[in-house]
Structure formats: structure tokens, C-alpha cells
Short mmCIF file of C-alpha atoms in Angstrom, two decimals:
data_model
loop_
_atom_site.label_atom_id
_atom_site.label_comp_id
_atom_site.label_asym_id
_atom_site.label_seq_id
_atom_site.Cartn_x
_atom_site.Cartn_y
_atom_site.Cartn_z
CA UNK A 28 3.15 -7.95 17.20
CA UNK A 29 0.06 -8.67 14.76
CA UNK A 30 0.43 -11.29 12.10
CA UNK A 31 -1.88 -12.12 9.15
CA UNK A 32 -2.27 -15.35 7.62
CA UNK A 33 -3.36 -14.22 3.93
CA UNK A 34 -4.44 -17.44 2.54
CA UNK A 35 -5.62 -20.12 4.27
CA UNK A 36 -8.25 -23.33 3.42
CA UNK A 37 -9.16 -23.82 7.19
CA UNK A 38 -11.99 -26.30 6.08
CA UNK A 39 -9.18 -28.85 4.74
CA UNK A 40 -6.89 -28.90 7.83
CA UNK A 41 -6.64 -32.34 9.41
CA UNK A 42 -9.45 -32.28 12.67
CA UNK A 43 -8.91 -36.09 13.34
CA UNK A 44 -5.42 -36.09 14.10
CA UNK A 45 -3.95 -32.58 14.37
CA UNK A 46 -6.64 -30.17 15.66
CA UNK A 47 -10.00 -30.55 17.90
CA UNK A 48 -11.88 -27.77 16.01
CA UNK A 49 -11.31 -24.20 14.62
CA UNK A 50 -11.03 -22.70 18.06
CA UNK A 51 -7.73 -24.56 18.43
CA UNK A 52 -6.26 -23.82 15.03
CA UNK A 53 -7.05 -20.17 15.75
CA UNK A 54 -5.57 -20.69 19.29
CA UNK A 55 -2.47 -22.26 18.13
CA UNK A 56 -2.37 -19.84 15.57
CA UNK A 57 -2.64 -16.70 18.36
CA UNK A 58 -0.03 -18.16 20.41
CA UNK A 59 2.43 -17.21 17.07
CA UNK A 60 1.22 -13.75 17.05
CA UNK A 61 -1.08 -14.98 13.87
CA UNK A 62 -4.16 -12.83 14.95
CA UNK A 63 -5.86 -12.88 11.73
CA UNK A 64 -6.83 -15.56 9.28
CA UNK A 65 -8.18 -15.29 5.68
CA UNK A 66 -10.48 -18.51 4.94
CA UNK A 67 -10.21 -19.10 1.09
CA UNK A 68 -13.23 -21.19 -0.68
CA UNK A 69 -12.08 -23.28 -3.63
CA UNK A 70 -15.76 -23.85 -4.72
CA UNK A 71 -18.95 -22.61 -3.79
CA UNK A 72 -20.51 -25.95 -2.07
CA UNK A 73 -17.74 -26.37 0.42
CA UNK A 74 -17.95 -22.14 0.94
CA UNK A 75 -21.65 -22.71 2.16
CA UNK A 76 -20.83 -25.91 4.12
CA UNK A 77 -18.31 -24.16 6.22
CA UNK A 78 -19.70 -20.70 6.55
CA UNK A 79 -22.14 -21.33 9.90
CA UNK A 80 -18.64 -22.12 11.62
CA UNK A 81 -16.05 -20.02 9.97
CA UNK A 82 -18.62 -16.93 10.09
CA UNK A 83 -18.72 -16.93 14.35
CA UNK A 84 -15.01 -16.11 14.70
CA UNK A 85 -14.20 -12.31 14.22
CA UNK A 86 -10.37 -12.81 13.69
CA UNK A 87 -11.47 -14.82 10.51
CA UNK A 88 -12.46 -13.34 7.07
CA UNK A 89 -13.84 -14.98 4.20
CA UNK A 90 -13.04 -15.06 0.54
CA UNK A 91 -16.04 -17.18 -1.68
CA UNK A 92 -14.73 -18.30 -5.11
CA UNK A 93 -13.70 -21.08 -7.33
CA UNK A 94 -10.46 -22.62 -8.11
CA UNK A 95 -9.34 -23.19 -11.83
CA UNK A 96 -8.83 -26.83 -10.82
CA UNK A 97 -12.47 -27.43 -9.31
CA UNK A 98 -14.57 -25.70 -11.93
CA UNK A 99 -15.90 -29.21 -13.34
CA UNK A 100 -17.02 -30.36 -9.57
CA UNK A 101 -19.93 -28.77 -10.07
CA UNK A 102 -21.82 -26.65 -12.24
CA UNK A 103 -20.69 -22.72 -11.95
CA UNK A 104 -23.22 -20.62 -11.13
CA UNK A 105 -22.58 -16.61 -11.34
CA UNK A 106 -25.52 -15.40 -10.17
CA UNK A 107 -24.64 -17.90 -7.10
CA UNK A 108 -21.52 -16.73 -6.70
CA UNK A 109 -22.57 -12.76 -6.36
CA UNK A 110 -25.06 -13.81 -4.09
CA UNK A 111 -22.45 -15.42 -1.59
CA UNK A 112 -19.92 -12.50 -2.24
CA UNK A 113 -22.52 -10.08 -1.08
CA UNK A 114 -22.11 -11.43 2.65
CA UNK A 115 -20.37 -8.76 4.70
CA UNK A 116 -17.86 -11.42 6.14
CA UNK A 117 -16.89 -11.69 2.70
CA UNK A 118 -13.91 -9.69 1.87
CA UNK A 119 -12.52 -11.02 -1.35
CA UNK A 120 -13.57 -13.17 -4.30
CA UNK A 121 -11.42 -15.84 -4.72
CA UNK A 122 -9.62 -18.10 -4.99
CA UNK A 123 -9.70 -17.83 -8.88
CA UNK A 124 -7.60 -17.98 -11.79
CA UNK A 125 -5.75 -20.28 -14.41
CA UNK A 126 -3.75 -23.35 -14.41
CA UNK A 127 -2.26 -24.92 -16.68
CA UNK A 128 -0.44 -27.07 -14.97
CA UNK A 129 -2.73 -29.94 -13.79
CA UNK A 130 -5.36 -29.06 -16.39
CA UNK A 131 -4.49 -27.89 -19.76
CA UNK A 132 -7.39 -29.58 -21.58
CA UNK A 133 -9.87 -26.93 -20.45
CA UNK A 134 -8.48 -23.78 -20.80
CA UNK A 135 -10.89 -22.40 -22.63
CA UNK A 136 -13.48 -23.02 -19.66
CA UNK A 137 -11.14 -21.80 -17.11
CA UNK A 138 -10.53 -18.35 -18.75
CA UNK A 139 -14.29 -18.04 -19.12
CA UNK A 140 -15.20 -18.99 -15.64
CA UNK A 141 -12.03 -16.58 -14.35
CA UNK A 142 -13.56 -13.65 -16.47
CA UNK A 143 -16.91 -14.19 -15.07
CA UNK A 144 -15.48 -14.09 -11.27
CA UNK A 145 -13.33 -10.93 -12.12
CA UNK A 146 -16.79 -9.50 -13.37
CA UNK A 147 -18.23 -9.94 -10.28
CA UNK A 148 -15.49 -8.59 -8.36
CA UNK A 149 -15.79 -5.52 -10.29
CA UNK A 150 -19.50 -5.28 -9.45
CA UNK A 151 -19.22 -5.48 -5.42
CA UNK A 152 -15.50 -3.67 -5.43
CA UNK A 153 -14.31 -6.50 -4.24
CA UNK A 154 -10.52 -7.50 -4.74
CA UNK A 155 -9.74 -11.24 -5.92
CA UNK A 156 -7.42 -13.72 -4.90
CA UNK A 157 -5.46 -15.27 -7.71
CA UNK A 158 -4.00 -18.66 -8.61
CA UNK A 159 -1.43 -18.88 -11.60
CA UNK A 160 0.04 -21.66 -12.67
CA UNK A 161 2.04 -22.68 -16.06
CA UNK A 162 -0.52 -19.56 -17.13
CA UNK A 163 1.55 -16.32 -16.78
CA UNK A 164 0.91 -15.03 -20.00
CA UNK A 165 -3.00 -16.07 -20.10
CA UNK A 166 -3.56 -14.69 -16.67
CA UNK A 167 -1.60 -11.81 -17.16
CA UNK A 168 -3.64 -11.23 -20.10
CA UNK A 169 -7.08 -12.02 -18.87
CA UNK A 170 -6.33 -9.55 -15.62
CA UNK A 171 -5.80 -6.77 -18.26
CA UNK A 172 -8.87 -7.05 -20.51
CA UNK A 173 -11.50 -7.89 -17.57
CA UNK A 174 -10.27 -4.64 -16.13
CA UNK A 175 -8.63 -6.25 -12.96
CA UNK A 176 -7.52 -3.03 -11.95
CA UNK A 177 -10.59 -2.18 -10.98
CA UNK A 178 -11.13 -4.49 -7.95
CA UNK A 179 -7.23 -4.79 -7.40
CA UNK A 180 -6.21 -7.83 -5.38
CA UNK A 181 -3.07 -10.28 -4.90
CA UNK A 182 -1.14 -13.21 -6.77
CA UNK A 183 -1.03 -15.76 -3.91
CA UNK A 184 1.72 -18.11 -3.37
CA UNK A 185 3.70 -16.32 -5.80
CA UNK A 186 6.35 -18.44 -7.54
CA UNK A 187 6.49 -16.27 -10.62
CA UNK A 188 9.35 -14.51 -12.14
CA UNK A 189 10.34 -10.56 -11.57
CA UNK A 190 8.85 -9.50 -15.21
CA UNK A 191 5.09 -11.15 -14.07
CA UNK A 192 5.65 -9.62 -10.56
CA UNK A 193 6.15 -6.26 -12.05
CA UNK A 194 3.02 -6.67 -14.64
CA UNK A 195 1.01 -7.52 -11.58
CA UNK A 196 2.41 -4.52 -9.32
CA UNK A 197 1.69 -2.04 -12.38
CA UNK A 198 -2.03 -3.50 -11.99
CA UNK A 199 -2.20 -2.13 -8.48
CA UNK A 200 -1.80 -5.77 -7.42
CA UNK A 201 -0.34 -7.25 -4.37
CA UNK A 202 2.06 -10.49 -3.88
CA UNK A 203 1.49 -12.93 -1.42
CA UNK A 204 4.36 -14.94 -0.50
CA UNK A 205 4.24 -18.40 1.33
CA UNK A 206 6.09 -21.09 2.89
CA UNK A 207 7.93 -22.01 -0.79
CA UNK A 208 10.10 -19.07 0.43
CA UNK A 209 12.07 -21.14 2.67
CA UNK A 210 12.53 -24.32 0.73
CA UNK A 211 16.26 -24.88 -0.26
CA UNK A 212 15.66 -24.83 -4.13
CA UNK A 213 13.54 -21.54 -3.91
CA UNK A 214 16.46 -19.10 -4.85
CA UNK A 215 14.85 -17.75 -7.93
CA UNK A 216 11.94 -16.48 -5.80
CA UNK A 217 14.20 -15.22 -2.90
CA UNK A 218 15.56 -13.01 -5.80
CA UNK A 219 12.19 -12.01 -6.84
CA UNK A 220 10.96 -11.27 -3.31
CA UNK A 221 13.78 -8.78 -2.57
CA UNK A 222 13.08 -6.59 -5.68
CA UNK A 223 9.16 -6.35 -4.74
CA UNK A 224 8.52 -3.21 -2.66
CA UNK A 225 7.80 -4.38 1.16
CA UNK A 226 4.09 -2.19 1.16
CA UNK A 227 3.16 -4.51 -1.45
CA UNK A 228 3.99 -7.86 0.17
CA UNK A 229 1.60 -10.28 2.09
CA UNK A 230 2.29 -13.60 3.93
CA UNK A 231 0.04 -16.91 3.69
CA UNK A 232 0.21 -20.54 4.62
CA UNK A 233 -2.04 -22.13 1.85
CA UNK A 234 -2.40 -24.15 4.58
CA UNK A 235 -2.89 -27.32 4.67
CA UNK A 236 -0.16 -26.94 2.11
CA UNK A 237 3.47 -26.04 1.70
CA UNK A 238 4.27 -25.85 5.15
CA UNK A 239 7.35 -24.22 5.93
CA UNK A 240 10.77 -25.45 6.73
CA UNK A 241 11.10 -26.51 9.75
CA UNK A 242 7.87 -28.26 8.91
CA UNK A 243 8.12 -28.67 5.53
CA UNK A 244 7.04 -32.28 4.75
CA UNK A 245 3.68 -32.00 7.60
CA UNK A 246 0.61 -30.21 7.35
CA UNK A 247 0.82 -26.62 7.38
CA UNK A 248 -1.49 -24.75 9.30
CA UNK A 249 -1.99 -21.07 10.31
CA UNK A 250 0.13 -20.66 13.35
CA UNK A 251 3.17 -21.54 10.94
CA UNK A 252 2.51 -18.19 9.12
CA UNK A 253 4.95 -16.79 12.01
CA UNK A 254 7.83 -18.49 10.26
CA UNK A 255 6.87 -17.06 6.94
CA UNK A 256 6.75 -14.05 8.18
CA UNK A 257 10.20 -13.92 10.17
CA UNK A 258 11.63 -15.39 6.78
CA UNK A 259 10.93 -12.50 4.87
CA UNK A 260 11.68 -10.38 7.21
CA UNK A 261 15.25 -11.18 7.26
CA UNK A 262 15.26 -11.42 3.44
CA UNK A 263 13.87 -7.65 3.16
CA UNK A 264 16.36 -6.56 6.06
CA UNK A 265 13.62 -5.81 8.47
CA UNK A 266 12.75 -6.82 11.98
CA UNK A 267 9.92 -9.54 12.10
CA UNK A 268 8.08 -6.74 14.11
CA UNK A 269 8.33 -4.17 11.48
CA UNK A 270 7.75 -6.31 8.63
CA UNK A 271 4.87 -8.42 10.60
CA UNK A 272 3.33 -4.83 10.97
CA UNK A 273 3.69 -3.62 7.12
CA UNK A 274 2.40 -6.91 5.94
CA UNK A 275 -0.99 -6.40 8.25
CA UNK A 276 -1.00 -3.09 7.30
CA UNK A 277 -0.72 -3.86 3.51
CA UNK A 278 -3.78 -6.41 3.96
CA UNK A 279 -5.75 -4.17 5.51
CA UNK A 280 -5.46 -1.61 3.03
CA UNK A 281 -5.93 -3.91 -0.19
CA UNK A 282 -9.20 -5.68 1.69
CA UNK A 283 -10.53 -2.60 3.18
CA UNK A 284 -10.63 -3.93 6.27
CA UNK A 285 -9.40 -2.94 10.16
CA UNK A 286 -8.21 -6.45 11.38
CA UNK A 287 -6.07 -5.11 14.30
CA UNK A 288 -9.13 -3.52 16.19
CA UNK A 289 -10.80 -6.59 15.75
CA UNK A 290 -8.25 -7.55 18.40
#
């Protein structure tokens, strides 16, 4: 079996108390059949700091971008993003998007940075990884206006309604599901997942956040993608092995990478 964690923040895990190093995280993941990870950036400086270590591992791919909640942490440099994103280890631009839940006072700035990053993605023909919260209409509107259907991408850690999902699917996007789907109060999300075609789904942890049941309340880690995959497989009426294969192939198709050949 081959499971892909399509979204994790490896530079944010607890290496003082829970893990020895990146290799330890990977070993724990592999023990659960999670054999490839997409490590996602939130600022360019954090990406550069993590790159020397993460780029050494064949079972880690990288995404480079600026998260909407981090756009004020450092000046956004479009040319710098373009330069970093051309690296062959970088298979996606992100995470990027809009978040009005935590930060609504800088909406225009968020929209500008979102659109500029989509521009880079289209230039480099690399998919985008989209974060959206309390910004449903503006997210879809910007994806359409910026021609994000050209580069395609994924709505990560999906918690939106079916109308949003259908609009994203119509743009050619994939939908990635995190451990939230296992939470008791997530029945609305489960109803949406039942409607999404299996060939457009990805699985993720978004670790160190949002650990699935039975680990809720603890720090999340890539190994727990197994629990998300198992839960979704049951929800979609498939075996874990079949669903793992489907979502791995979805990941390979979207990001244009043959991760299974990497081991």
C-alpha cells in the first residue's frame, strides 16, 4: 500500500519532544504505509531555511508560497518567489489563498498576493495549493479571474459546502481532506465528501495541526495520514488499499510526479 500525505508542515513539528529529526518522522510515516510527503511552505524565508534539509529526501516534495495569514511577516517579493519556485523539488505553489476568519482587515492585500502567486504558478505550469476560510466567494472569484484553471491545483484542508466543491471541481481542481473529517461535528463535511468523485480527492494531515481521531488533541504528524485514508475509504465504500491507490494516482496526476517510482 502507498499513501501520500499531500499537505504537511514539516518545519513546524516538535523535534525537541516527539521526533529526533526528519528521518524519524519519515520512518514513523513509512511504518503506516505513508510513503511520500508534500512539505508546504507558508513564507519564503521559512522555505529557504527548511530547504537544505528537506531537499535531501527523495520521499519529500516541496511547495513554495506565502500563506494569507503570513503576508505581513515579511515583504512579499514576487521575483524571489519565482526564483525559488523554479527548483525541481518544488512541485507546487503554496500555500496561498484568503483567510478572512483570522484577518479581515487586509482583504485587498491578501487578494493581491493571492493573484500574484497564481500568476507565477501559471508561468511555471505548477499547481497551486489553496487555503480558504470565511472567504468562499472571493476565493472562487479570484481563481476564475486569475485563470487558475490553467495551472490547476487543490483546495486543501477542505471544509466548505457542496456548491463550493462543485465550483472548484468545475475549474479542474482537486479537493484534499484532513483529519477534520473524523471529528464528531463534521457531518456536513462528510456529506460533501460523499459527493466528490474519488478520482478528485487527496488525503492530508496539515500536520502539526488537526490530528484525526483517535489522536485529536495531540500534535499531528504525517503517519496519521493512514487514519484519514482509512476513514475516507469507508466513507466512499472502498477498501483502504483501493482508496490509497486512487488518491496516490490523483496526487501524481495533479502534481505531474511519479512518486511510486521513488520508493
